[in-house]
Coordinates of C-alpha atoms in Angstrom, one line a residue:
P228 CA -31.3 -1.6 -35.1
L229 CA -30.8 1.8 -35.9
P230 CA -27.3 3.2 -37.6
L231 CA -25.6 5.3 -35.5
T232 CA -25.3 7.8 -37.6
Q233 CA -29.3 8.3 -38.1
V234 CA -29.6 8.1 -33.9
K235 CA -30.9 11.7 -32.5
Y236 CA -31.0 13.2 -29.5
I237 CA -34.3 11.7 -28.7
H238 CA -33.0 8.3 -29.2
V239 CA -30.0 8.9 -27.1
Q240 CA -32.6 10.8 -24.0
K241 CA -34.9 7.5 -24.4
Y242 CA -31.8 5.4 -23.7
F243 CA -30.8 7.4 -21.2
Q244 CA -33.2 7.7 -19.5
D245 CA -34.5 3.5 -19.3
L246 CA -30.6 3.1 -17.9
K247 CA -30.8 5.5 -15.5
N248 CA -34.3 3.2 -13.7
I249 CA -32.4 0.0 -13.3
N250 CA -28.6 1.5 -12.6
K251 CA -27.0 3.6 -10.6
A252 CA -25.7 7.0 -11.7
V253 CA -21.9 6.0 -12.3
T254 CA -23.0 3.2 -14.6
V255 CA -25.2 5.8 -17.0
N256 CA -21.8 7.9 -16.3
T257 CA -19.6 5.3 -17.7
H258 CA -22.6 4.6 -20.8
R259 CA -22.1 8.3 -21.8
S260 CA -18.8 7.9 -21.1
I261 CA -17.9 5.5 -23.6
L262 CA -21.0 6.1 -26.4
S263 CA -19.3 9.9 -26.7
V264 CA -15.7 8.6 -27.1
L265 CA -17.0 6.4 -30.0
Y266 CA -18.8 9.4 -31.4
K267 CA -15.8 11.1 -31.3
F268 CA -14.0 8.1 -33.1
M269 CA -16.4 7.7 -35.8
K270 CA -15.5 12.1 -36.1
I271 CA -11.9 12.1 -36.8
K272 CA -11.6 8.5 -38.1
L273 CA -14.4 8.0 -40.5
G274 CA -15.0 11.8 -41.1
Y275 CA -18.3 11.4 -40.0
A276 CA -20.1 14.9 -40.2
G277 CA -23.1 15.1 -37.5
S278 CA -23.3 15.8 -34.3
N279 CA -22.8 14.3 -31.1
P280 CA -26.2 13.7 -29.8
I281 CA -24.0 12.4 -26.2
D282 CA -22.8 16.2 -25.9
K283 CA -26.7 17.4 -24.8
L284 CA -26.8 14.7 -22.4
S285 CA -25.6 15.9 -18.7
K286 CA -23.4 13.9 -16.0
Q287 CA -25.2 12.1 -14.0
K288 CA -24.4 13.9 -10.1
V289 CA -22.4 10.8 -8.0
T290 CA -23.3 10.6 -4.6
V291 CA -21.4 8.9 -2.2
D292 CA -22.2 7.7 1.4
T293 CA -19.6 8.4 3.7
D294 CA -21.7 7.7 6.6
K295 CA -21.8 4.1 5.8
N296 CA -18.2 3.6 6.2
R297 CA -17.3 6.0 9.6
I298 CA -15.8 4.7 12.4
E299 CA -16.8 5.9 15.3
A300 CA -15.2 6.7 18.5
F301 CA -17.0 4.2 20.9
E302 CA -15.7 2.1 18.1
I303 CA -11.4 3.4 17.7
E304 CA -11.4 3.1 21.6
R305 CA -13.0 -0.4 21.9
L306 CA -10.4 -1.3 19.3
Y307 CA -7.6 0.0 21.8
Y308 CA -8.9 -1.4 24.7
L309 CA -9.2 -4.6 23.1
M310 CA -5.6 -4.6 21.8
E311 CA -4.7 -3.8 25.7
E312 CA -5.9 -6.8 27.5
D313 CA -4.7 -9.4 25.0
N314 CA -1.5 -10.3 25.3
T315 CA -0.7 -11.6 22.0
V316 CA -0.7 -8.6 20.0
K317 CA 2.4 -6.6 19.9
A318 CA 3.8 -2.9 19.8
R319 CA 4.5 -3.0 16.4
D320 CA 0.5 -4.2 15.3
V321 CA -0.5 -1.0 17.9
T322 CA 1.7 0.8 15.9
M323 CA 0.4 -0.2 12.9
F324 CA -3.3 0.4 13.2
D325 CA -2.8 4.2 15.2
L326 CA -0.5 4.8 11.7
F327 CA -3.8 3.3 9.8
Y328 CA -5.7 5.6 12.3
G329 CA -3.7 8.4 12.3
T330 CA -2.3 9.5 9.1
G331 CA -5.4 7.2 6.4
I332 CA -2.1 5.5 5.2
R333 CA -3.4 3.2 2.9
A334 CA -2.4 -1.0 3.5
T335 CA -0.6 -0.7 0.8
E336 CA 1.9 2.0 1.6
L337 CA 2.1 0.6 5.1
T338 CA 3.2 -3.3 3.9
N339 CA 5.5 -1.9 1.8
L340 CA 7.3 0.7 3.6
K341 CA 10.9 0.1 4.5
F342 CA 12.8 1.6 7.6
K343 CA 15.1 3.9 5.1
D344 CA 12.3 5.0 3.6
L345 CA 10.9 6.8 6.0
T346 CA 11.5 9.6 6.8
I347 CA 9.7 11.1 10.5
D348 CA 10.5 15.1 11.4
C349 CA 10.5 15.1 15.4
D350 CA 9.6 18.7 15.0
T351 CA 6.4 18.7 12.8
G352 CA 5.7 15.0 13.3
I353 CA 5.8 14.7 9.2
L354 CA 6.1 10.9 7.6
R355 CA 7.3 11.0 3.7
I356 CA 5.7 8.2 2.4
R357 CA 7.7 6.5 -0.2
Q358 CA 5.5 6.1 -4.0
G359 CA 2.7 5.4 -2.8
K360 CA 0.0 5.3 -5.2
G361 CA 0.1 6.0 -8.8
N362 CA 3.9 5.7 -8.2
K363 CA 4.4 9.8 -6.2
D364 CA 6.0 10.5 -2.7
R365 CA 3.6 12.6 -1.2
D366 CA 3.9 13.7 2.9
V367 CA 1.0 12.9 5.3
I368 CA 0.8 15.2 9.3
L369 CA 1.3 12.4 12.2
P370 CA -1.1 13.1 14.9
D371 CA 0.9 13.3 18.9
Y372 CA 0.1 9.9 19.3
T373 CA 1.0 8.3 16.4
L374 CA 4.2 10.1 17.1
N375 CA 4.6 8.2 20.4
S376 CA 4.4 5.0 18.9
L377 CA 6.8 5.1 16.3
R378 CA 9.5 6.6 19.0
K379 CA 8.3 3.8 21.1
H380 CA 8.1 1.1 18.9

């Protein structure tokens, strides 16, 4: 193995080319980030005076296939139809589904909702989520059908 102080851009380029052939872009970017931090550590803590060959590498473009997770309108209609037909599905369950679908509320945010933490402005249809992801409060806009479902329940 080559000592880190002797690693040149050509070595890094070859390593990352091999890495790209067998890994996803997000993995390659993670390796790039880790090695970049290592060189910064060497410079700051160990007094390494050489250049950081990782800095010359560009990040890989990470693509996300949003279509594979998208729910089609007919699938939502089918779910509502099945909930109406099933006598064991309670209005509360439909309201929860309305909140998920209508607002994009996270499952943990819904399960952590307490009535006292819930503020609904009936004129504007805004739902205040308290202590959501990252312990941050946020507002979500309620579609009319979700607002109506909440009023009934």
